[in-house]
mmCIF file of C-alpha atoms and ligand atoms in Angstrom:
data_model
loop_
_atom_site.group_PDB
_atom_site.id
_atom_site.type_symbol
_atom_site.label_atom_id
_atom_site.label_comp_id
_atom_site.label_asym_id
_atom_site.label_seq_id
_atom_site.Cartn_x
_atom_site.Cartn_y
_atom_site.Cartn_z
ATOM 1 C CA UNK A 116 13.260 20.553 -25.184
ATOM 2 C CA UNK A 117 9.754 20.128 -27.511
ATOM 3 C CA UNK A 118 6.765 21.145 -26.084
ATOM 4 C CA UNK A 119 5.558 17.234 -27.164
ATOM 5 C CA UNK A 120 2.142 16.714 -25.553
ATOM 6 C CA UNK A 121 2.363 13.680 -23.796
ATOM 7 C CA UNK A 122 -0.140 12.110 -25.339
ATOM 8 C CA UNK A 123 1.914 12.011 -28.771
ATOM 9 C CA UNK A 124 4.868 9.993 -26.505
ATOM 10 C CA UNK A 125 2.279 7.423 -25.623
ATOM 11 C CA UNK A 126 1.865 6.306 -29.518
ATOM 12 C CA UNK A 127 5.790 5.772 -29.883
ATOM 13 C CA UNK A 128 6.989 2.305 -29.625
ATOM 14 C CA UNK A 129 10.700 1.912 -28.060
ATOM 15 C CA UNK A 130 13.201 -0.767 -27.630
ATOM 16 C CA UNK A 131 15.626 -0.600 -25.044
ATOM 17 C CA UNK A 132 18.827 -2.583 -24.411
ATOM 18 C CA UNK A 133 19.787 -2.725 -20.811
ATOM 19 C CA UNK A 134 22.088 -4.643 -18.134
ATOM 20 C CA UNK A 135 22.429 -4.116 -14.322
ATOM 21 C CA UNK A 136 21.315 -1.793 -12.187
ATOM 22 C CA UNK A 137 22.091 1.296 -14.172
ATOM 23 C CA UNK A 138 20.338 -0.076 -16.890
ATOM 24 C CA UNK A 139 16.891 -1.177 -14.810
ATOM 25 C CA UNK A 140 16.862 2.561 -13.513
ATOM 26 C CA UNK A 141 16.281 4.114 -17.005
ATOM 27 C CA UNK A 142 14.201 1.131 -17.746
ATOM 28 C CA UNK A 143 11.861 2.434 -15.348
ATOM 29 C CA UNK A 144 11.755 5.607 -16.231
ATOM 30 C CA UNK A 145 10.541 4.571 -19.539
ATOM 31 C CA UNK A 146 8.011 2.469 -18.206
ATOM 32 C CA UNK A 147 6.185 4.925 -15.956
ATOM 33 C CA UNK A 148 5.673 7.366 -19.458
ATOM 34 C CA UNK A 149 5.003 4.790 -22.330
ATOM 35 C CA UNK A 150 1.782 3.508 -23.188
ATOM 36 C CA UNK A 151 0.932 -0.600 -21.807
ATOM 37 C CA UNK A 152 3.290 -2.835 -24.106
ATOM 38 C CA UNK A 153 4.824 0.746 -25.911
ATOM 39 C CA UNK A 154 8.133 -0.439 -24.181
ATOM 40 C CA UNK A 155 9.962 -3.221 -24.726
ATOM 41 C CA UNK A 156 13.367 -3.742 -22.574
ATOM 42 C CA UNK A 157 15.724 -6.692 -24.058
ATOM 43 C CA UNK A 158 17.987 -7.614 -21.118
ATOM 44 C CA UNK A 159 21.026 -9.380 -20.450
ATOM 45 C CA UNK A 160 21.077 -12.680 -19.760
ATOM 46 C CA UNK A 161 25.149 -12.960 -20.216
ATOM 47 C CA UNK A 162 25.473 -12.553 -16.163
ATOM 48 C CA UNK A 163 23.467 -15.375 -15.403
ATOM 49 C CA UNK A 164 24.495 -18.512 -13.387
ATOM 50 C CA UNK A 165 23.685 -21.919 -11.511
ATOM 51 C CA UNK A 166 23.897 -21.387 -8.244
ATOM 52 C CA UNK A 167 22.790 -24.155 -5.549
ATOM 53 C CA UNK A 168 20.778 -25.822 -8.724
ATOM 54 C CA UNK A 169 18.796 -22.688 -9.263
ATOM 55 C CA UNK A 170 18.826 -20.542 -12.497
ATOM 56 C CA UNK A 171 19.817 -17.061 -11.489
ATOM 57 C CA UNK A 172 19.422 -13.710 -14.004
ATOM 58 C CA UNK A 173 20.557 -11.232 -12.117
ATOM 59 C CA UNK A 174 19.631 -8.614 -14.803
ATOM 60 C CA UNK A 175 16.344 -9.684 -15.832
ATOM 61 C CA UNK A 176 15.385 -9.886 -12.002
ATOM 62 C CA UNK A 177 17.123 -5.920 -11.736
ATOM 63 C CA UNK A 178 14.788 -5.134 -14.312
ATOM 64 C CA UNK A 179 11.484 -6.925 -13.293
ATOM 65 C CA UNK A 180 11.696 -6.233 -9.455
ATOM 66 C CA UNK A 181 11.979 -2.165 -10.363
ATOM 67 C CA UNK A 182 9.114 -2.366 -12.748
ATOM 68 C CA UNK A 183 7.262 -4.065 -10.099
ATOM 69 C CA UNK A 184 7.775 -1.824 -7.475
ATOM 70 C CA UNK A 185 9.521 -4.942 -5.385
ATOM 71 C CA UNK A 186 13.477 -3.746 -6.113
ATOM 72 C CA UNK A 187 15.647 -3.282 -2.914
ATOM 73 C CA UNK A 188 16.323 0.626 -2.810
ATOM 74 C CA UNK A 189 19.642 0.298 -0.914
ATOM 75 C CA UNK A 190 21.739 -2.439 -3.446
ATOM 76 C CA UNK A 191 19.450 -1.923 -6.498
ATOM 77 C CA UNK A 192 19.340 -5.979 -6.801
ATOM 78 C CA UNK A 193 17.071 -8.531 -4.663
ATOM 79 C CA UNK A 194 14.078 -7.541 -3.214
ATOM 80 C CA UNK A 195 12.795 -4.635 -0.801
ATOM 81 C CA UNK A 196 12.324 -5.565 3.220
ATOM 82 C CA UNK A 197 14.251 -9.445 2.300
ATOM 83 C CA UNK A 198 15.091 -11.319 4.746
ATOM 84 C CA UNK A 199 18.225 -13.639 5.153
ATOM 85 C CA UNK A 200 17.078 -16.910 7.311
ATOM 86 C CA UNK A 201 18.097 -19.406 4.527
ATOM 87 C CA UNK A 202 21.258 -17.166 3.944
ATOM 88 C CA UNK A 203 22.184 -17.526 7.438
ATOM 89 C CA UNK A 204 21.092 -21.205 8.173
ATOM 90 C CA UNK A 205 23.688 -22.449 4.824
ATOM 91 C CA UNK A 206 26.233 -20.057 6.302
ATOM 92 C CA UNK A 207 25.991 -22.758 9.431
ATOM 93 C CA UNK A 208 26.761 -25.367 6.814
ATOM 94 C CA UNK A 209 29.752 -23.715 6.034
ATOM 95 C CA UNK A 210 27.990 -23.545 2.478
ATOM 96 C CA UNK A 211 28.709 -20.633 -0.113
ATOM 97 C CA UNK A 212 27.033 -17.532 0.985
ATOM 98 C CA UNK A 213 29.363 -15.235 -1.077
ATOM 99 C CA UNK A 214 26.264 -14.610 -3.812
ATOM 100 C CA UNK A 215 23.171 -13.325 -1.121
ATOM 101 C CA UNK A 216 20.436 -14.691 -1.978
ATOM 102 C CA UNK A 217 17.508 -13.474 0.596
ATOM 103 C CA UNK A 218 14.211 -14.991 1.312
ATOM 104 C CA UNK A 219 11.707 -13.956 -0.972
ATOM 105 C CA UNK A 220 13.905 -13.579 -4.424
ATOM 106 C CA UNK A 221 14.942 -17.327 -3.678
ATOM 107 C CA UNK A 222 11.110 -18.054 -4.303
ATOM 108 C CA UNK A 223 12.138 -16.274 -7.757
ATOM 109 C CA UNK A 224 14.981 -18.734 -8.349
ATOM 110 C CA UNK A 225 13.286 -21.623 -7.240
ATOM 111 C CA UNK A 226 9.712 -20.948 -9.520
ATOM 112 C CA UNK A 227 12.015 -20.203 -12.536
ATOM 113 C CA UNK A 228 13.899 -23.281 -12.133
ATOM 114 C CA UNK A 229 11.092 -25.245 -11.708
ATOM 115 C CA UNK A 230 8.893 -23.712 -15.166
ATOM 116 C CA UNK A 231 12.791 -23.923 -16.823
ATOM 117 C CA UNK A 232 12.621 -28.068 -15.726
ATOM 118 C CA UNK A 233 8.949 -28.209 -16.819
ATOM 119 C CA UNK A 234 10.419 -27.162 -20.375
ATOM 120 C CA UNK A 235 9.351 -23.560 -20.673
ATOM 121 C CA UNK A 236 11.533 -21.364 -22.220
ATOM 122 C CA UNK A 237 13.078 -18.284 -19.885
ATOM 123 C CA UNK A 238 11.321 -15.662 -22.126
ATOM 124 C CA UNK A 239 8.116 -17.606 -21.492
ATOM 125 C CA UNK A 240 9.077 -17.594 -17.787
ATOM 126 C CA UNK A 241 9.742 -13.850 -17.499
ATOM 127 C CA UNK A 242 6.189 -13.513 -19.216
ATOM 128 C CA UNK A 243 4.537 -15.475 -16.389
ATOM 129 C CA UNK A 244 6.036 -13.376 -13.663
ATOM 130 C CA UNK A 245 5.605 -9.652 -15.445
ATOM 131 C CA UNK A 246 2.336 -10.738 -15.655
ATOM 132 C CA UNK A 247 1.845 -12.088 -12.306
ATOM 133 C CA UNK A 248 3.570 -8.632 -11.206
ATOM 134 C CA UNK A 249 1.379 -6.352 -13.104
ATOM 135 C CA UNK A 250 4.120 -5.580 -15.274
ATOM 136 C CA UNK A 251 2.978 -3.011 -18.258
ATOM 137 C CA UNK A 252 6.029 -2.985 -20.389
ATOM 138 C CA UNK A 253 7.605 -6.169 -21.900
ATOM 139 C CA UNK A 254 10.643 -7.433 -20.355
ATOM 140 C CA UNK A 255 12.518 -9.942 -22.859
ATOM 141 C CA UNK A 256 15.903 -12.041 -22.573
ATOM 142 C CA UNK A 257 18.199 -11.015 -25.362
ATOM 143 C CA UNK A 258 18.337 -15.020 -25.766
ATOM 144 C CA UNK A 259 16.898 -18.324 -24.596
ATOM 145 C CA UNK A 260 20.009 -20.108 -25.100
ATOM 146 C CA UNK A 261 23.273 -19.913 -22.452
ATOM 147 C CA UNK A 262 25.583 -17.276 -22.930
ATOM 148 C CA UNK A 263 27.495 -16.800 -20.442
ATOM 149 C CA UNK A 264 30.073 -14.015 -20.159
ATOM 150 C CA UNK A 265 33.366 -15.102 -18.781
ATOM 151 C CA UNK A 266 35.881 -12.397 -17.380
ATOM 152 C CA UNK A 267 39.606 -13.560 -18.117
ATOM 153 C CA UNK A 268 42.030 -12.336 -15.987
ATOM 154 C CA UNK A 269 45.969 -10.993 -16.230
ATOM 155 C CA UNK A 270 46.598 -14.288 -13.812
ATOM 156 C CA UNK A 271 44.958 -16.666 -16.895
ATOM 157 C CA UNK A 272 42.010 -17.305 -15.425
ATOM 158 C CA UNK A 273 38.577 -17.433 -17.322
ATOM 159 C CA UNK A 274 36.114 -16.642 -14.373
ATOM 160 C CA UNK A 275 32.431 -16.929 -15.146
ATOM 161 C CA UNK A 276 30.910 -13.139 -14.417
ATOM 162 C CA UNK A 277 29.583 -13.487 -11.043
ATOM 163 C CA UNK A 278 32.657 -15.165 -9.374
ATOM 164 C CA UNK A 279 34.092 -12.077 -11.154
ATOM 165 C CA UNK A 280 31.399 -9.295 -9.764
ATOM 166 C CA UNK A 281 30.889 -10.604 -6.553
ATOM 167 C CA UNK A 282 33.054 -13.114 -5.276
ATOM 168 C CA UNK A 283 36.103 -11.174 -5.959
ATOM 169 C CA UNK A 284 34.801 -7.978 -6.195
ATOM 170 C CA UNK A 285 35.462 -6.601 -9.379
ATOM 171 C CA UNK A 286 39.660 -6.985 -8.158
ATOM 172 C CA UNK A 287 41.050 -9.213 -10.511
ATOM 173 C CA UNK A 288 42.460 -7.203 -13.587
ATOM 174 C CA UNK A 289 40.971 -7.974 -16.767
ATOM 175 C CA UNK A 290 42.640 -9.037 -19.809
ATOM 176 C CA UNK A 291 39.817 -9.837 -22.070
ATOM 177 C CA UNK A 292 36.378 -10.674 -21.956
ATOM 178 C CA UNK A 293 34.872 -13.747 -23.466
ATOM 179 C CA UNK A 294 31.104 -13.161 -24.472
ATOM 180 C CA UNK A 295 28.492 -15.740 -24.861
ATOM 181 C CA UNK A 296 31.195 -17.950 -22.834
ATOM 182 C CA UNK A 297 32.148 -19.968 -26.501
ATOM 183 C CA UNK A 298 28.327 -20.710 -27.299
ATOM 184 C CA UNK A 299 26.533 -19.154 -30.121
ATOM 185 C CA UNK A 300 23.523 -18.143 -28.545
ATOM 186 C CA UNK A 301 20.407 -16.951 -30.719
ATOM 187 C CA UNK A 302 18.952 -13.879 -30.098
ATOM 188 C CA UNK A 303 15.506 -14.189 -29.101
ATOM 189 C CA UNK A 304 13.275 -13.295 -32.286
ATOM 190 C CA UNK A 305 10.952 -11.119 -30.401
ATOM 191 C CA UNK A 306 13.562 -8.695 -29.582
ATOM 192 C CA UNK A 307 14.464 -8.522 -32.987
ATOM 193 C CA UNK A 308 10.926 -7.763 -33.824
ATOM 194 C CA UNK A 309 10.735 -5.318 -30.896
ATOM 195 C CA UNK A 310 13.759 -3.091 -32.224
ATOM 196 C CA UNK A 311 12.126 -3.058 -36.014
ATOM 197 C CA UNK A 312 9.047 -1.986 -34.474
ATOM 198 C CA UNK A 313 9.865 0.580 -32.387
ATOM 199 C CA UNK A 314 10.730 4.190 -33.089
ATOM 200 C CA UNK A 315 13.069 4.520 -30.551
ATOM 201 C CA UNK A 316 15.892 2.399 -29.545
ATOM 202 C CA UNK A 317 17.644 3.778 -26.588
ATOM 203 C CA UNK A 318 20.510 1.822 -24.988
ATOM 204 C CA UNK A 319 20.563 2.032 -21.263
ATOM 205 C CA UNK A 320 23.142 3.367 -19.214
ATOM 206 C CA UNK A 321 24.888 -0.168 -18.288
ATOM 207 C CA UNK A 322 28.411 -0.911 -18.281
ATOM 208 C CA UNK A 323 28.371 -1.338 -22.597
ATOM 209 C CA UNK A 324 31.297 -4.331 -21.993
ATOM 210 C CA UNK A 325 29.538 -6.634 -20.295
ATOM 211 C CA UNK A 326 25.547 -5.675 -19.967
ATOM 212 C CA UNK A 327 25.513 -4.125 -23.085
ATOM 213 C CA UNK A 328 27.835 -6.205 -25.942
ATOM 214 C CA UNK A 329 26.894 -9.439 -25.126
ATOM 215 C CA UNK A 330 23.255 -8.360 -26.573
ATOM 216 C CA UNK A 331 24.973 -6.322 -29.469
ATOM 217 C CA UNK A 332 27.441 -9.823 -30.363
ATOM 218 C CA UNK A 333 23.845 -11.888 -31.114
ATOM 219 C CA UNK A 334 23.664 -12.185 -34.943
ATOM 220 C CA UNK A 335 20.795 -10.380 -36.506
ATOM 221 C CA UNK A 336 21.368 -7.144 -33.563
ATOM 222 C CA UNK A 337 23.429 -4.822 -35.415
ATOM 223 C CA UNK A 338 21.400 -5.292 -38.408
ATOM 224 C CA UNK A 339 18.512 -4.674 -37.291
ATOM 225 C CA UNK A 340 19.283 -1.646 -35.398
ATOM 226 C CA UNK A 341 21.607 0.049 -38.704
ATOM 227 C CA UNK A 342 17.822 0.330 -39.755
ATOM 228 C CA UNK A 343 16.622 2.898 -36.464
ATOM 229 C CA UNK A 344 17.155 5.778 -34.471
ATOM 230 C CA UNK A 345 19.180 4.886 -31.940
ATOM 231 C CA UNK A 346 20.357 6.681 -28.755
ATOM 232 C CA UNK A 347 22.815 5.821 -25.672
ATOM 233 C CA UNK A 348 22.858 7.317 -22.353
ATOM 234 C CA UNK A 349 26.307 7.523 -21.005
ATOM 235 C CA UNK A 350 26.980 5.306 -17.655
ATOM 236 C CA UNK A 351 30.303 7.390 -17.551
ATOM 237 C CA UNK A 352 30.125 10.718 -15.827
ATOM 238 C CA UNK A 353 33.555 12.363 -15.035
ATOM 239 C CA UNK A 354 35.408 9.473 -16.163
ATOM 240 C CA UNK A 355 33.507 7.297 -13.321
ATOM 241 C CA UNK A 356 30.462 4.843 -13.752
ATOM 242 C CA UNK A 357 27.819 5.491 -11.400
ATOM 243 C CA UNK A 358 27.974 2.132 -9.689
ATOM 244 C CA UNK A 359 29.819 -1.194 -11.239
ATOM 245 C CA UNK A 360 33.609 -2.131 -12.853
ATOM 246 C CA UNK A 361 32.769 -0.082 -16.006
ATOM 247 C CA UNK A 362 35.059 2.834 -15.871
ATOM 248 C CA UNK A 363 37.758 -0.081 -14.188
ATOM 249 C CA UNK A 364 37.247 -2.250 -16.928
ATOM 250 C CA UNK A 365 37.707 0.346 -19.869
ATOM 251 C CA UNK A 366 41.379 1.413 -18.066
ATOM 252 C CA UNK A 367 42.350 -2.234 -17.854
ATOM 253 C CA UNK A 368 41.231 -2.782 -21.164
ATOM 254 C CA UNK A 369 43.536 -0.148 -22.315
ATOM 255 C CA UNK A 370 40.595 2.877 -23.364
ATOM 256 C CA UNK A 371 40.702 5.990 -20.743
ATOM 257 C CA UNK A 372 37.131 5.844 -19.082
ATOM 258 C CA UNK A 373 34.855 8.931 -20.183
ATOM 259 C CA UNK A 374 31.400 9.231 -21.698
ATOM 260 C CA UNK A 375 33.389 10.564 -25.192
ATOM 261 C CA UNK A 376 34.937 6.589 -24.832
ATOM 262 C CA UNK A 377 31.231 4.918 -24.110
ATOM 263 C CA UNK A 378 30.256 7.148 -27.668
ATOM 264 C CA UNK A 379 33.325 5.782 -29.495
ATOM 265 C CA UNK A 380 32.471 2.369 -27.993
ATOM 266 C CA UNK A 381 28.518 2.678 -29.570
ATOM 267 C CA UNK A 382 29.507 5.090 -32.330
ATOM 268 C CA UNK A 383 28.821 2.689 -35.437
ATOM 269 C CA UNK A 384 25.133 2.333 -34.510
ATOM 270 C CA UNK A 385 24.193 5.678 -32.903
ATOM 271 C CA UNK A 386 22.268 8.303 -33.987
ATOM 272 C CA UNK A 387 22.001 10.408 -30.710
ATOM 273 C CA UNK A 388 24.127 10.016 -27.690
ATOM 274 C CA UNK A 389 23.296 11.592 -23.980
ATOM 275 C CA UNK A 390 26.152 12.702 -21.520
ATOM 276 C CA UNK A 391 25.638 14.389 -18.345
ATOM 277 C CA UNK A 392 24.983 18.127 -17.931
ATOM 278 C CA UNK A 393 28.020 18.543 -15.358
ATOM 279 C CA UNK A 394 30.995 17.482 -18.057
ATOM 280 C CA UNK A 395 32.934 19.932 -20.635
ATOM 281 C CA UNK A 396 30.740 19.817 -23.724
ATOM 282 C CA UNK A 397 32.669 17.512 -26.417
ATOM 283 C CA UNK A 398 34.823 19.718 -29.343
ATOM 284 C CA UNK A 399 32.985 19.105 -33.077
ATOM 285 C CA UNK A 400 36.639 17.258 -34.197
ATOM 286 C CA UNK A 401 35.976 14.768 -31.841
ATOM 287 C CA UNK A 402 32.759 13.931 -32.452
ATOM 288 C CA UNK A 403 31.883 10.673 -34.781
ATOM 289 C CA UNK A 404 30.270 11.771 -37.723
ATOM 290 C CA UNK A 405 26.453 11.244 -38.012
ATOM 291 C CA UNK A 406 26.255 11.163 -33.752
ATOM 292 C CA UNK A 407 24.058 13.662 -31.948
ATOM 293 C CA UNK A 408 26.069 14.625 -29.004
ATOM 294 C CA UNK A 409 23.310 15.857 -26.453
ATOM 295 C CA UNK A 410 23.791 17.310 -22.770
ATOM 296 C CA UNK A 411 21.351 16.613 -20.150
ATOM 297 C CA UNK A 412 21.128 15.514 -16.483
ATOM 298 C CA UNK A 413 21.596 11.729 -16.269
ATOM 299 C CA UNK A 414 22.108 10.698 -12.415
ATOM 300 C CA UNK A 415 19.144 9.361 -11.538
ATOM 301 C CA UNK A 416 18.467 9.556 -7.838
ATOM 302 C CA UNK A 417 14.509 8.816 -7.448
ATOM 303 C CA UNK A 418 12.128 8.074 -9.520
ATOM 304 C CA UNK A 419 11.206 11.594 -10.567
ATOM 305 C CA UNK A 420 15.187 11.861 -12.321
ATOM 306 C CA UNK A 421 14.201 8.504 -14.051
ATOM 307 C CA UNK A 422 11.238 9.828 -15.487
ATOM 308 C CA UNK A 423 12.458 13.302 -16.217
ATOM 309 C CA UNK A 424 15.535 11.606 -18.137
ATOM 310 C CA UNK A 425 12.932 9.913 -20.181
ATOM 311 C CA UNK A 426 11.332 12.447 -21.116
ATOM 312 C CA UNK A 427 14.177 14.500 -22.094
ATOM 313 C CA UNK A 428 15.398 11.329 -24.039
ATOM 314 C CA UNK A 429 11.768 11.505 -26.073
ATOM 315 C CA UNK A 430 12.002 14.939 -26.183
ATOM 316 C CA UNK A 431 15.511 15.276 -28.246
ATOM 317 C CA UNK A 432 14.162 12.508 -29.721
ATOM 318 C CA UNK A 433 10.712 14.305 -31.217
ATOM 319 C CA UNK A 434 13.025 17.572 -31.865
ATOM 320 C CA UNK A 435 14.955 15.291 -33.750
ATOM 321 C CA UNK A 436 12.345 13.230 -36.084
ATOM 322 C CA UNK A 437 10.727 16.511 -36.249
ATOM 323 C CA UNK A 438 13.837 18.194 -38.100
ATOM 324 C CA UNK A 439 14.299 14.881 -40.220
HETATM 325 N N1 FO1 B 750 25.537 -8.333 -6.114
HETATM 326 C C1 FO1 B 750 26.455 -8.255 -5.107
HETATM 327 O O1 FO1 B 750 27.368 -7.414 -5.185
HETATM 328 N N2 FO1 B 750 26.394 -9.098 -4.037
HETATM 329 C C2 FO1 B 750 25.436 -10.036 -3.912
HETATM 330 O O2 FO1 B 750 25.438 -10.797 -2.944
HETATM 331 C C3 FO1 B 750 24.431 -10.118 -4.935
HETATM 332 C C4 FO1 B 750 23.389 -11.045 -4.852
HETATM 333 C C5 FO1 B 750 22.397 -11.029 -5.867
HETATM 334 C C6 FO1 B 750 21.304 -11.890 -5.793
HETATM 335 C C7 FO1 B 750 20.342 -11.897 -6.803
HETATM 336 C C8 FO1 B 750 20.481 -11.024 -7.877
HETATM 337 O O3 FO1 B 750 19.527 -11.017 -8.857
HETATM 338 C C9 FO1 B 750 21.559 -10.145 -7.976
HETATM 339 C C10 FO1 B 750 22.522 -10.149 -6.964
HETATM 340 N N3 FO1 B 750 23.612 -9.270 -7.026
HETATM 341 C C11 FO1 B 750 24.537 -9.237 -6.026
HETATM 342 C C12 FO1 B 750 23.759 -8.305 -8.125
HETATM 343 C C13 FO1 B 750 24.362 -8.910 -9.379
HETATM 344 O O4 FO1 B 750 25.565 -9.558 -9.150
HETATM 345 C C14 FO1 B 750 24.569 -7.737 -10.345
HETATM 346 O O5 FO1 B 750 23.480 -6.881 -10.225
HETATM 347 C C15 FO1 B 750 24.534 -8.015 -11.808
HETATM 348 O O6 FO1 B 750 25.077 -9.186 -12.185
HETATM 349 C C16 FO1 B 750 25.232 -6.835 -12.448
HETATM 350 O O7 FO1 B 750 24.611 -6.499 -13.605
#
């Protein structure tokens, strides 16, 4: 670990890639240690849906609520101290009330559909509310355009994600998944500008099939981050994910779930890649060349863990540059 002041972490400039709830954890961590506008998280939009008319981005919303301070502790989506009374009056309807959708976070859906109808674009939305929540880091869409991920299933079904996630509760057994949903989204051209202008890119710890690839699929990604340091953080600890389908989805995708599979899964484009502290430490012959293998603790319990993963990410990170 280098005895970096922090001061010197405050004039690095890094990019993260994130998904879910995982990924919003590390997210924060980031935040709370990088200078205003030193951090720039690019964010999946491939789990976002119309639901009751309303543009929902589940991730995005993950990300922004814990930067603001306004995440739900318990589920790690919606909002802290929600409550249901629109939830509960549609359930009288008989309406569908499988996707919970509280009080105050509809006031989210409804404000973004509303800008989206006035013709703003979604990054231009998620500006407007990180500012209105006295958001310090940016928080950009990977794209403006739809691209849906759709989970196809062993029965032949193509389900779009959240009917997937939520509806049936991660059960249906996956035989491949479709990213971008057949569109050819665009990735959004600030985040390409935000990964060639950072020092860091560090790729969250989201499930890398679905919160992670649809971002890496957008033309232009890859490229631009074969030019930079880049780092993952493992959302596979004892061949289980933390919270989520990932280590589910890598056995019924045929790959045995550990965070050695996660490294093979990133290995083209890393330069550094973090597992926890409690597994076996990886043999050299089965490491991918040019990957930094690097131990540390990764469950991140409260906000201190987030920060003090953070840190230790910057800090292999500085030891690293440093030996370059
Ligand atoms: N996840 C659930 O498991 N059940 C829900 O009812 C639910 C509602 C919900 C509402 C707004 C929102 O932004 C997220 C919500 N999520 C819910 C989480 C969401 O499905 C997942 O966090 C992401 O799609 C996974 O990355």
């Amino acid at each position: 670990m280098s005895n970096i002041p922090p001061s010197h972490f405050s004039s690095l400039k890094v990019a993260m890639l994130a998904g879910g709830i995982g990924g919003a954890k590390l997210v924060l961590g980031f935040d709370r240690i990088m200078a205003p506008g030193h951090l720039t998280a690019i964010v999946n939009t491939g789990d976002d849906f119309t639901h009751f008319g309303l543009k929902i981005c589940p991730d995005i919303d993950s990300v922004a609520y814990a930067l603001a301070g306004l995440a739900n502790k318990t589920y790690g989506w919606g909002l802290e101290g929600e409550t249901w009374k629109v939830s509960d009056a549609l359930e009288v309807f008989g309406a569908p009330t499988w996707f919970q959708l509280g009080d105050r976070d509809l006031a989210t859906h409804l404000e973004r559909t509303r800008l989206l109808r006035h013709g703003k674009k979604l990054s231009e939305v998620v500006d407007d509310f990180s500012e209105r929540w006295g958001i310090a880091s940016r928080i950009l869409p990977m794209s403006n355009d739809e691209a849906p991920t759709l989970i196809e299933t062993k029965a032949g079904v193509a389900l779009p994600f959240q009917d997937y996630l939520v509806r049936e509760k991660a059960q249906p057994v996956i035989s491949r998944i479709l990213l971008h949903g057949g569109y050819e989204p665009e990735v959004l051209p600030e985040a390409l500008m935000a990964i060639e202008e950072a020092d860091l890119v560090v790729i969250a710890p989201s499930n890398p099939w679905v919160s992670i690839d649809p971002i890496l699929a957008l033309p232009g990604v890859r490229e631009a981050l074969a030019e930079k340091y880049v780092t993952a953080v493992s959302p596979i600890i004892q061949g289980k994910a933390i919270k989520g389908p990932a280590a589910k989805m890598f056995a019924e995708l045929g790959v045995q779930p550990s965070s050695l599979a996660v490294m093979r899964h990133y290995a083209d484009i890393l330069n550094m890649f973090v597992y926890d502290s409690s597994e076996k430490a990886y043999a050299a012959a089965e490491i991918p060349l040019r990957v930094l293998p690097v131990q540390m603790p990764t469950i991140m319990t409260d906000e201190a863990d987030k920060v003090g993963l953070a840190q230790s990410i910057l800090g292999q990170f500085a030891d690293q540059i440093g030996a370059l």
